[in-house]
Short mmCIF file of C-alpha atoms and ligand atoms in Angstrom, two decimals:
data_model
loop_
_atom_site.label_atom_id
_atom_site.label_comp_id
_atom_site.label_asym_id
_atom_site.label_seq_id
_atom_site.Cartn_x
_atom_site.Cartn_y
_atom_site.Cartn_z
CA UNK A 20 -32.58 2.01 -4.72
CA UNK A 21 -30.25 2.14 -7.91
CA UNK A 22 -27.30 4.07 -7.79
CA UNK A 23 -26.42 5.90 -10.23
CA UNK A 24 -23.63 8.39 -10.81
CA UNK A 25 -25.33 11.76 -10.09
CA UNK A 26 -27.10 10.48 -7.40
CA UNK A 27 -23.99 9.60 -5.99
CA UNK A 28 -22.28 10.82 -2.76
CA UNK A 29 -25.10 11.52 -0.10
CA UNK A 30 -26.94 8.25 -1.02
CA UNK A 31 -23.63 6.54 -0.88
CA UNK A 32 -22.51 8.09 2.06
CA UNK A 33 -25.88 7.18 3.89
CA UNK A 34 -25.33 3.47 2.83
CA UNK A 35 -22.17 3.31 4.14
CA UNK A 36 -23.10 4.31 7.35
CA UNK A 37 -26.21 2.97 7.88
CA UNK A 38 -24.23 -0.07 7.36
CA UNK A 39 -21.59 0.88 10.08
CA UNK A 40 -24.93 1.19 12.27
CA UNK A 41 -25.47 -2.01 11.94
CA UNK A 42 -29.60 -3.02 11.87
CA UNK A 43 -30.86 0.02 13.05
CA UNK A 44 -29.34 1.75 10.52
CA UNK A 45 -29.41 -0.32 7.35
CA UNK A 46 -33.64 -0.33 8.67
CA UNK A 47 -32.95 3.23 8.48
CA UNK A 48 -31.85 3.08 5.00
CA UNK A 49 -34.56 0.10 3.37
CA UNK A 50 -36.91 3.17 4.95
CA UNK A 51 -36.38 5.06 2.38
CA UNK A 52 -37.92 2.91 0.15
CA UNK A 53 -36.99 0.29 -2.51
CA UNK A 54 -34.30 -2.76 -1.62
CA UNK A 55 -31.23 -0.91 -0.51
CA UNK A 56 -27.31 -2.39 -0.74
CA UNK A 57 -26.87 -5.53 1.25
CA UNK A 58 -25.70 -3.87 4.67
CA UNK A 59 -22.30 -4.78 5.22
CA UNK A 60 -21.53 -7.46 8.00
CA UNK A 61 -19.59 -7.20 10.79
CA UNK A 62 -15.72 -4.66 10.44
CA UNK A 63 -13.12 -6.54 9.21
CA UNK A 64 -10.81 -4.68 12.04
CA UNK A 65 -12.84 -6.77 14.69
CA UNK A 66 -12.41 -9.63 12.93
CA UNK A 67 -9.07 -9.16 12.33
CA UNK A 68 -8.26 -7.88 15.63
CA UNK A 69 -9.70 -11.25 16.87
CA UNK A 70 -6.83 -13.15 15.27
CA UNK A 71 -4.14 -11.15 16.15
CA UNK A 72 -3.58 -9.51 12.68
CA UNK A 73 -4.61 -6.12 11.62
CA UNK A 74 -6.01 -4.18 8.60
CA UNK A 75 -6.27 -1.47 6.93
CA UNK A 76 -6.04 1.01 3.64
CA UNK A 77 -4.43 3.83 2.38
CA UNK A 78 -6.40 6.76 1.51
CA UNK A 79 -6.05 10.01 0.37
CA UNK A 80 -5.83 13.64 1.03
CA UNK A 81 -9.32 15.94 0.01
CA UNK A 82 -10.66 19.27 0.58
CA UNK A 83 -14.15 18.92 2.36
CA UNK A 84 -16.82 17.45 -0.31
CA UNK A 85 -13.87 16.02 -2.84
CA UNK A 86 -15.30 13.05 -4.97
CA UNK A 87 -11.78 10.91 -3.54
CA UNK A 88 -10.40 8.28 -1.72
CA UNK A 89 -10.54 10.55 1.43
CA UNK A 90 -11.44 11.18 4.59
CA UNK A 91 -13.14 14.60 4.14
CA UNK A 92 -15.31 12.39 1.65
CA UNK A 93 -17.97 11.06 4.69
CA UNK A 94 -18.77 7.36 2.67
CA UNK A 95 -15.42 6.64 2.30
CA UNK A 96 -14.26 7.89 5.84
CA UNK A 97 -16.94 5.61 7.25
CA UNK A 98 -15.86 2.46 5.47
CA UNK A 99 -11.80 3.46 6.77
CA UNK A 100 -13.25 3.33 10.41
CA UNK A 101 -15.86 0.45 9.83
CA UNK A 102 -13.11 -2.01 8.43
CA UNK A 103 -9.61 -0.72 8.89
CA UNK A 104 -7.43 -0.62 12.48
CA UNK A 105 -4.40 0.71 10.54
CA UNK A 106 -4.02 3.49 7.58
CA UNK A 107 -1.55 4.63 5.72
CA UNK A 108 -1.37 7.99 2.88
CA UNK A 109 -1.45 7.09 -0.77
CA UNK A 110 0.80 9.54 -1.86
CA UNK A 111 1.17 12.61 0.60
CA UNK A 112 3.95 11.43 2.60
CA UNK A 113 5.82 11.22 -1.23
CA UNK A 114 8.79 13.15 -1.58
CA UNK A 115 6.88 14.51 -4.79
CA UNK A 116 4.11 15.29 -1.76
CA UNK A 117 6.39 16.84 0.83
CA UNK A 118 9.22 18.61 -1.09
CA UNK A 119 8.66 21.98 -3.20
CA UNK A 120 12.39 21.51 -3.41
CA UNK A 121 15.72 21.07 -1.94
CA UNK A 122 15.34 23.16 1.19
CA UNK A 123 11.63 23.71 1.63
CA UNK A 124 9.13 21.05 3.43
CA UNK A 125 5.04 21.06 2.77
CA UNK A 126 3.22 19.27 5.62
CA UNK A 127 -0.03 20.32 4.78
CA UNK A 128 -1.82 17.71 3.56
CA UNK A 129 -0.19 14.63 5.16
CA UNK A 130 -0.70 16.25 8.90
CA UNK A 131 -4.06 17.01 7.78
CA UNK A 132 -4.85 13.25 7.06
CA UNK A 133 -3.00 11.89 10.18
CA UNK A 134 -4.17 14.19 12.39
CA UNK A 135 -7.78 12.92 11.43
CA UNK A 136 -6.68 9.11 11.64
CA UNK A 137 -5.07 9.97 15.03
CA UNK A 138 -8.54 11.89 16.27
CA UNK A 139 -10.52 8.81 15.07
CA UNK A 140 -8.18 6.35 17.09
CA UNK A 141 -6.52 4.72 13.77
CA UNK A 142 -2.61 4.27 12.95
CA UNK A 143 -0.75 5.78 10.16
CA UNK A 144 1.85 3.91 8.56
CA UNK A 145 4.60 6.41 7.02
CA UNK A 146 4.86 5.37 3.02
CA UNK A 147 7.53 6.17 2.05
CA UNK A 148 10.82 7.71 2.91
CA UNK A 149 12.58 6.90 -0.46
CA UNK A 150 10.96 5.82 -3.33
CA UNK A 151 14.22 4.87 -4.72
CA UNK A 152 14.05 5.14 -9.11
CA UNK A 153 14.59 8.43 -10.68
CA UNK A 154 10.78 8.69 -11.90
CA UNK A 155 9.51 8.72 -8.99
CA UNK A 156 11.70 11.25 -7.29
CA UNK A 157 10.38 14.84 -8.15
CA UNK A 158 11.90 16.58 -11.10
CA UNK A 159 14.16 18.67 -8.95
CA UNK A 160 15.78 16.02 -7.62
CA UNK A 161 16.82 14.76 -10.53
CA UNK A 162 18.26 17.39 -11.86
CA UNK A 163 19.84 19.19 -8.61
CA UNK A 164 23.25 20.25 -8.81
CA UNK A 165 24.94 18.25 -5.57
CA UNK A 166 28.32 20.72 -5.99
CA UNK A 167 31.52 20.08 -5.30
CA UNK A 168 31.42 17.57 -3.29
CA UNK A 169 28.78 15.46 -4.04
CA UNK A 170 28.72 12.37 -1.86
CA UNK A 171 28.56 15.14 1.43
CA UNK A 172 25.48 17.04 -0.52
CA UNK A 173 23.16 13.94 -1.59
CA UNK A 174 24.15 12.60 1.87
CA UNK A 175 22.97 15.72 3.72
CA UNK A 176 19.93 16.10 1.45
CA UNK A 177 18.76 12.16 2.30
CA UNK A 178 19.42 12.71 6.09
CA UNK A 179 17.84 15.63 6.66
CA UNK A 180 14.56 14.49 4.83
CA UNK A 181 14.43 11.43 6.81
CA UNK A 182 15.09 12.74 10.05
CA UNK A 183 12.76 15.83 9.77
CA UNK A 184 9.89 13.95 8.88
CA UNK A 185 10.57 11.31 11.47
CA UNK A 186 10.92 13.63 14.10
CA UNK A 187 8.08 15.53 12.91
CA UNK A 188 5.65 12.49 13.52
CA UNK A 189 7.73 10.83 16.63
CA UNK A 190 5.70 7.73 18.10
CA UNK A 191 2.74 8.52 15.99
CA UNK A 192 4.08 6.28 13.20
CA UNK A 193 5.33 3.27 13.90
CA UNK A 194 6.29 1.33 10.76
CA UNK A 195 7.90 2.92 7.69
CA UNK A 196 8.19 1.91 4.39
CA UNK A 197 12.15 3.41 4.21
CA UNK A 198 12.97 2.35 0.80
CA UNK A 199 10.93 1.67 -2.01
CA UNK A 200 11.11 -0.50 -5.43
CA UNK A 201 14.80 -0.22 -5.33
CA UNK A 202 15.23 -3.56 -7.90
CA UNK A 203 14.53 -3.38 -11.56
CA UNK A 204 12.60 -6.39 -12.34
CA UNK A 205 14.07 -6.52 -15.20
CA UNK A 206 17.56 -7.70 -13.79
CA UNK A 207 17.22 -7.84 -10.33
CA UNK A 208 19.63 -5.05 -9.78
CA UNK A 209 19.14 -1.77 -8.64
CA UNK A 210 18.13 1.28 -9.65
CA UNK A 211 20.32 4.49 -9.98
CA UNK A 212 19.10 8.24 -9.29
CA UNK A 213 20.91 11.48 -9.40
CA UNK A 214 20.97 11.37 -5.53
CA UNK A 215 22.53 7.75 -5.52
CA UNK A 216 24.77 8.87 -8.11
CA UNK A 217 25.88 11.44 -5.94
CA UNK A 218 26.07 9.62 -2.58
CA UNK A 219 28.41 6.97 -4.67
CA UNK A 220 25.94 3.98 -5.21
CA UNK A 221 22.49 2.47 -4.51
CA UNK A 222 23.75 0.41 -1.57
CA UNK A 223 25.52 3.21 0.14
CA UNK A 224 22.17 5.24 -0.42
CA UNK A 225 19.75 2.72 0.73
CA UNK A 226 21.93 1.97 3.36
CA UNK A 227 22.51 5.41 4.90
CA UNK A 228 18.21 5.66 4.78
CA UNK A 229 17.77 2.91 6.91
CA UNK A 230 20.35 3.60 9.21
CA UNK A 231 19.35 7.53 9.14
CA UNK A 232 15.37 5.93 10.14
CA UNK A 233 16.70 3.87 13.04
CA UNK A 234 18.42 6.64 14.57
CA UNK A 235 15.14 8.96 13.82
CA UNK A 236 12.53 6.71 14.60
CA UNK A 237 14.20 4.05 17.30
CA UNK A 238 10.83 1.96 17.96
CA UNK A 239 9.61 1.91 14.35
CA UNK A 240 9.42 -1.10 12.26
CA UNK A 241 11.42 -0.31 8.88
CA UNK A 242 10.38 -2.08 5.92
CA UNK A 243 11.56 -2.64 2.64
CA UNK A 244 8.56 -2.56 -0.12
CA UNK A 245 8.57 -3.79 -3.38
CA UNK A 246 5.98 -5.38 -5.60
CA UNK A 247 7.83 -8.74 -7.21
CA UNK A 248 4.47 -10.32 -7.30
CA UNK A 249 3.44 -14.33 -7.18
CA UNK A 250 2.65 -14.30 -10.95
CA UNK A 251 4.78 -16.08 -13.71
CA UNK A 252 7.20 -13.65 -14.73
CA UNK A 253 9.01 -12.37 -11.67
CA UNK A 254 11.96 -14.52 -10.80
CA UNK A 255 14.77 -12.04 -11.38
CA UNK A 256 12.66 -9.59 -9.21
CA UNK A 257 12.33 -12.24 -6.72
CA UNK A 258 16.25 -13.02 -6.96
CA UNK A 259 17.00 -9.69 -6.72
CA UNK A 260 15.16 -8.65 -3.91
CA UNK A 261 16.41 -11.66 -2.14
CA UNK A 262 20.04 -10.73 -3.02
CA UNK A 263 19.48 -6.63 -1.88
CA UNK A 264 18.23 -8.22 2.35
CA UNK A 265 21.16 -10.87 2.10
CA UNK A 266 23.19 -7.78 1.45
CA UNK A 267 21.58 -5.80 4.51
CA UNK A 268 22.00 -8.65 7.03
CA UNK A 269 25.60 -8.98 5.67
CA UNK A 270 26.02 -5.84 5.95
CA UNK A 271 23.88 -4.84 9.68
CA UNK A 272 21.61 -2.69 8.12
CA UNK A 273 18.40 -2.03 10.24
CA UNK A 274 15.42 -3.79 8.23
CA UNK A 275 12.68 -5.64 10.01
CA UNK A 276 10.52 -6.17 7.38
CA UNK A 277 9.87 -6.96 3.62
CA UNK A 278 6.64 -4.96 2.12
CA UNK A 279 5.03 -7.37 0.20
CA UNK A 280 3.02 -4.95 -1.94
CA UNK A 281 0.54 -7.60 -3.07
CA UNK A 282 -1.12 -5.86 -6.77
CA UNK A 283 -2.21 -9.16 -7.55
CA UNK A 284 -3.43 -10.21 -11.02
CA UNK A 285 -5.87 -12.65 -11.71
CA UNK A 286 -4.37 -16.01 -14.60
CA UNK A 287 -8.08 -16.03 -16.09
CA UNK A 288 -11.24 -18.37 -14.30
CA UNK A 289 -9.69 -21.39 -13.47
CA UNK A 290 -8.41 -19.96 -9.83
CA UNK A 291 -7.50 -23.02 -8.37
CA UNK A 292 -5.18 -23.81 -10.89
CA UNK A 293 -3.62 -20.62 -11.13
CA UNK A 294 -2.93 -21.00 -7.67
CA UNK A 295 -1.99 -24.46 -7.45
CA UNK A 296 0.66 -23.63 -10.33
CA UNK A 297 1.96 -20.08 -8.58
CA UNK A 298 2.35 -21.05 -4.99
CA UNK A 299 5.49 -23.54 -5.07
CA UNK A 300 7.34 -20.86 -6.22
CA UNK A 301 6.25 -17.86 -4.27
CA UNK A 302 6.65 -20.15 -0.77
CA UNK A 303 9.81 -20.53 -1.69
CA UNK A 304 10.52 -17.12 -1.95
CA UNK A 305 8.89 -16.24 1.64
CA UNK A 306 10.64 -19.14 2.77
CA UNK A 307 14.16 -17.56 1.72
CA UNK A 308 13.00 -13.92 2.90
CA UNK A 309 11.64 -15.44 6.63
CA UNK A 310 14.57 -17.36 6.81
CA UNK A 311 16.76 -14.59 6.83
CA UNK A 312 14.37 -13.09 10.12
CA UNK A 313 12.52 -10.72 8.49
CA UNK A 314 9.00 -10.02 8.87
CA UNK A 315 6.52 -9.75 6.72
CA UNK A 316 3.58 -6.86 5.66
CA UNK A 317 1.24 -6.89 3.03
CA UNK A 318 1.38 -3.10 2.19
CA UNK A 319 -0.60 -2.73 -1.05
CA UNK A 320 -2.83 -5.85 -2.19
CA UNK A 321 -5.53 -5.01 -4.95
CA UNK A 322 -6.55 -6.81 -7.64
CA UNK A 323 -6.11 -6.31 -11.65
CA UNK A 324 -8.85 -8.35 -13.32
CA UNK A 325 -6.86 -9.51 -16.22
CA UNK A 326 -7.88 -12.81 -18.22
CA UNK A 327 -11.37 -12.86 -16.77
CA UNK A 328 -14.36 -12.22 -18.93
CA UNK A 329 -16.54 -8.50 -18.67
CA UNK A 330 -19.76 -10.45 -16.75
CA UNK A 331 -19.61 -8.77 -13.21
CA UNK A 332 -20.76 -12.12 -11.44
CA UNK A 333 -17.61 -14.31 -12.32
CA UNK A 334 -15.47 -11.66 -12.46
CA UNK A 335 -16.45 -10.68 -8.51
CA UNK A 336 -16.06 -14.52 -7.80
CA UNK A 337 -12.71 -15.03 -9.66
CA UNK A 338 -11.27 -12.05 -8.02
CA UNK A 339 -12.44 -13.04 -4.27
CA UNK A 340 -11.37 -16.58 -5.26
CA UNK A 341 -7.95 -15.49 -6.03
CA UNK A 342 -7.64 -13.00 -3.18
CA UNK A 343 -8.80 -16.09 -0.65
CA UNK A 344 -5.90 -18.37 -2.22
CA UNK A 345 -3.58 -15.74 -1.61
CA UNK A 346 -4.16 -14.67 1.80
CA UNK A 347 -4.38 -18.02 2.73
CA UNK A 348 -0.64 -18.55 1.44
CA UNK A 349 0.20 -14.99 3.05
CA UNK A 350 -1.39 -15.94 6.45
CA UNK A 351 0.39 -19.44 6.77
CA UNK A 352 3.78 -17.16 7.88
CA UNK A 353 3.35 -16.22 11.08
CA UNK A 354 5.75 -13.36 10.24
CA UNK A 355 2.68 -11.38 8.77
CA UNK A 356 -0.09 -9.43 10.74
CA UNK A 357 -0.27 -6.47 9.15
CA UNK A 358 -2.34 -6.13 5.63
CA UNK A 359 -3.30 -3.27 4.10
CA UNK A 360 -5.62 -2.51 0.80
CA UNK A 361 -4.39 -0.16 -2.05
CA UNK A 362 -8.25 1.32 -1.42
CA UNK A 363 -11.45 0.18 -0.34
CA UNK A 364 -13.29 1.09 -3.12
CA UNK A 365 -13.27 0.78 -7.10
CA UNK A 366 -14.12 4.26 -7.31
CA UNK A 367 -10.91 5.77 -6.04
CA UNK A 368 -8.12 2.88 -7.00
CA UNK A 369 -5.07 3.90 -9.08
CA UNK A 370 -5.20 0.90 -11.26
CA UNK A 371 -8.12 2.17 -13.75
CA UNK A 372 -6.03 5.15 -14.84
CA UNK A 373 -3.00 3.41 -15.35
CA UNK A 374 -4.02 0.34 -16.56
CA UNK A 375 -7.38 -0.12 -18.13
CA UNK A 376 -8.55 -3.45 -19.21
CA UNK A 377 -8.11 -4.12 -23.03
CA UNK A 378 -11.75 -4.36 -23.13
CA UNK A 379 -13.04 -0.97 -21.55
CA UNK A 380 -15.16 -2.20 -18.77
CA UNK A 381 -13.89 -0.61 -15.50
CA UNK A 382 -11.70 -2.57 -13.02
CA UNK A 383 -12.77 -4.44 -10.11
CA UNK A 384 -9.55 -4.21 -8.02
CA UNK A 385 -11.31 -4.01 -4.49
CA UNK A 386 -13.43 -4.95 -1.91
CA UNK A 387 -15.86 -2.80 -2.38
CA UNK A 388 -17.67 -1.57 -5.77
CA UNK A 389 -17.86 2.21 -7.06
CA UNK A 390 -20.92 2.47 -5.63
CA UNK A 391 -19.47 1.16 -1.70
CA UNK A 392 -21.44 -1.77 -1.79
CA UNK A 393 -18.88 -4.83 -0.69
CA UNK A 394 -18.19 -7.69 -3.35
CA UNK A 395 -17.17 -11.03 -2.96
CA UNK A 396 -13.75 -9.83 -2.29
CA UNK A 397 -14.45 -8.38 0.91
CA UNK A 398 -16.28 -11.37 2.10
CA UNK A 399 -13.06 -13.05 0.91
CA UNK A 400 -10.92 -11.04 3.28
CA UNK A 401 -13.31 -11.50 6.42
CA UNK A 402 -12.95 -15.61 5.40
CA UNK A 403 -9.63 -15.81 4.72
CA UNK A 404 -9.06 -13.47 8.16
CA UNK A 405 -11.49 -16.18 10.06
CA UNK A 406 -9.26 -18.98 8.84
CA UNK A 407 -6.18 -17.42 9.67
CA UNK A 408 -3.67 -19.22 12.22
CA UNK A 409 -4.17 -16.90 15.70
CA UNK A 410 -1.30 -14.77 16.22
CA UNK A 411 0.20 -14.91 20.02
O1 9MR B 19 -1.77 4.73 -6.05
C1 9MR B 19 -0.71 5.66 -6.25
C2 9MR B 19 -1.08 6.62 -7.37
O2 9MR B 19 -2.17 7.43 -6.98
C3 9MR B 19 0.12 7.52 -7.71
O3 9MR B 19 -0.17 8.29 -8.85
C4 9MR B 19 1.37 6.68 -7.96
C5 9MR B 19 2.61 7.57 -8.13
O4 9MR B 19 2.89 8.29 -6.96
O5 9MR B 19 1.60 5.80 -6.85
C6 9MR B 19 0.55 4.90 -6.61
O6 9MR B 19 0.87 4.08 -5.52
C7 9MR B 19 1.97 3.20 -5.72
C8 9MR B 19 2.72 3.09 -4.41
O7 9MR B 19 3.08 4.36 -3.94
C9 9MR B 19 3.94 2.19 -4.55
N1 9MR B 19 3.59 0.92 -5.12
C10 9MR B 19 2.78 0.92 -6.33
C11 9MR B 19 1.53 1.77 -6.10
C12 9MR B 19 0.59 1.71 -7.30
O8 9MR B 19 1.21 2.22 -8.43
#
């Protein structure tokens, strides 16, 4: 059975779940003539499960029938419940998502999408409360006018966002990424916005969110995300990160948990080597972050293709390759159990529109292909998740 574009969605959504039926169902599917995808093995969330970690995805919001990363879309919902035991919303929980503007709140499409997870049994992790650079905040925000007395406004405009959407959701989410990409790679230091500006500084602001989330949401894990990555290249974003938790603990600010965003990019086909040369470093840097007693979630991993050649076959093998090295680093700290994907499937993941590869050819980024069949990265996950240490 070839699958082509048009063709598409029905066909794709019956492979994906004649795959989540196991024999029966992928019988079903080599029924209807011609050599179907390779049904997919066994969930990664019971495999997972069986070590003590979990996994999962983000996805996205969809009317009924959208061609998206969502769970109105019925292959791509079946492939969240096959492999994932945790979820968490690409961009609706966003303060570009939730807020019109300064007083006004829009639910809609983030209860829509956890109301679904919660119906099907799966966990919704809340990302994120501030995304803390001033392109990222909606234009509004940028441009508000905090009055005369500007510390009290941006302070009453931060607490009031955090605590109404963590009352909103209560026990139903459990982990939050609070704060988001505070550092600027480029120096390690932090990032001003209008509202910081306001509030009088970044650490005052990032400060008052976590504290604002602990009081909100007492039982939930609060993490700080960021993506300083393992590749050459990121040492001041390493040193600043490191420098922003010293200043938390210093300071008793409520963080349990670095987000270790995990967009990996590939150093070209020799994959041992890349790894052999990138993992000093990066221990070193987990080392310094566990030390301190934080824990540890990979919130975003994907994969951008870079430095491999256009052939599908090596590029697949590179990728899972590289993926297995990494997890195998990642899952060494007993710190982590929670990993999530930036997206199951190439079809739906970010990294195509916003970085194509200099060649054209489409990305690769995730375990499954456009067309939901799984690639040698997934069966890299479910290896490197069988090799894992067993969490207590
Ligand atoms: O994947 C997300 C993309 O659809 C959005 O356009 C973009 C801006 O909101 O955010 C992307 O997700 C980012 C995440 O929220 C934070 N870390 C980096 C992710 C990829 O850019």
């Amino acid at each position: 059975m070839q699958f082509s574009r048009r063709n598409g969605l029905a066909l794709l959504g019956a492979a994906a779940v004649a795959a989540c039926d196991g024999p029966r169902g992928a019988a079903r599917l080599a029924g209807l003539g011609g050599s179907g995808p390779p049904a997919a093995p066994a969930g990664l969330h019971a495999a997972a499960t069986a070590r003590g970690l979990r996994v999962g995805s983000c996805f996205a919001w969809g009317a009924p029938g959208d061609d998206r990363g969502s769970f109105a879309n019925p292959a791509y919902a079946a492939l969240l419940k096959r492999d994932c035991g945790l979820l968490v919303a690409e961009n609706e929980m966003k303060w570009q998502a939730l807020r019109p503007d300064a007083t006004r709140f829009d639910f809609s499409r983030f209860d829509a999408m956890i109301n679904w997870a919660d119906a099907n049994g799966l966990p919704v992790r809340g990302h994120n409360l501030l995304w803390h650079q001033p392109k990222w905040m909606p234009q509004w925000a940028e441009t508000h006018d905090f009055g005369a007395t500007p510390a009290r406004a941006a302070e009453r405009l931060l607490v009031d966002h955090i605590t109404t959407v963590c009352r909103r959701y209560g026990t139903r989410i459990r982990s939050y990424d609070v704060v988001n990409e505070a550092v600027n790679p480029a120096d390690g230091g932090l990032y001003q916005t209008a509202l910081s500006r306001a509030l009088g500084g970044p650490e005052a602001t990032l400060d008052l969110a976590f504290r604002t989330a602990r009081t909100a949401a007492p039982g939930a894990q609060l993490v700080y995300n960021d993506y300083m990555g393992w590749e050459p290249g990121n040492a001041r974003h390493h040193a600043g990160v490191l420098k922003l938790l010293e200043g938390f603990k210093a300071r008793g600010v409520p963080v349990d948990a670095l987000g270790v965003q995990s967009h990996i990019v590939t150093q070209g086909l020799d994959t041992r080597g890349a790894i052999a040369a990138l993992e000093g470093d990066w221990r070193r840097f987990l080392d310094a972050v566990t030390a301190m007693g934080y824990g540890l979630v990979i919130t975003e991993l994907d994969v951008r293709d870079n430095a491999l050649p256009a052939a599908i076959g090596p590029r697949d093998t590179a990728v899972a390759d590289f993926t297995r090295g990494y997890l195998d680093v990642m899952f060494g700290y007993p710190a982590l159990r929670d990993v999530l994907l930036w997206g199951m499937t190439d079809r739906y993941s970010w990294i195509e529109g916003l970085e194509p590869r200099p060649d054209g050819v489409k990305r690769r980024p995730c375990p499954y292909d456009a067309g939901f069949v799984p690639k040698p990265m997934r069966a890299a996950i479910a290896a490197a998740i069988a090799a894992a240490p067993m969490r207590g």
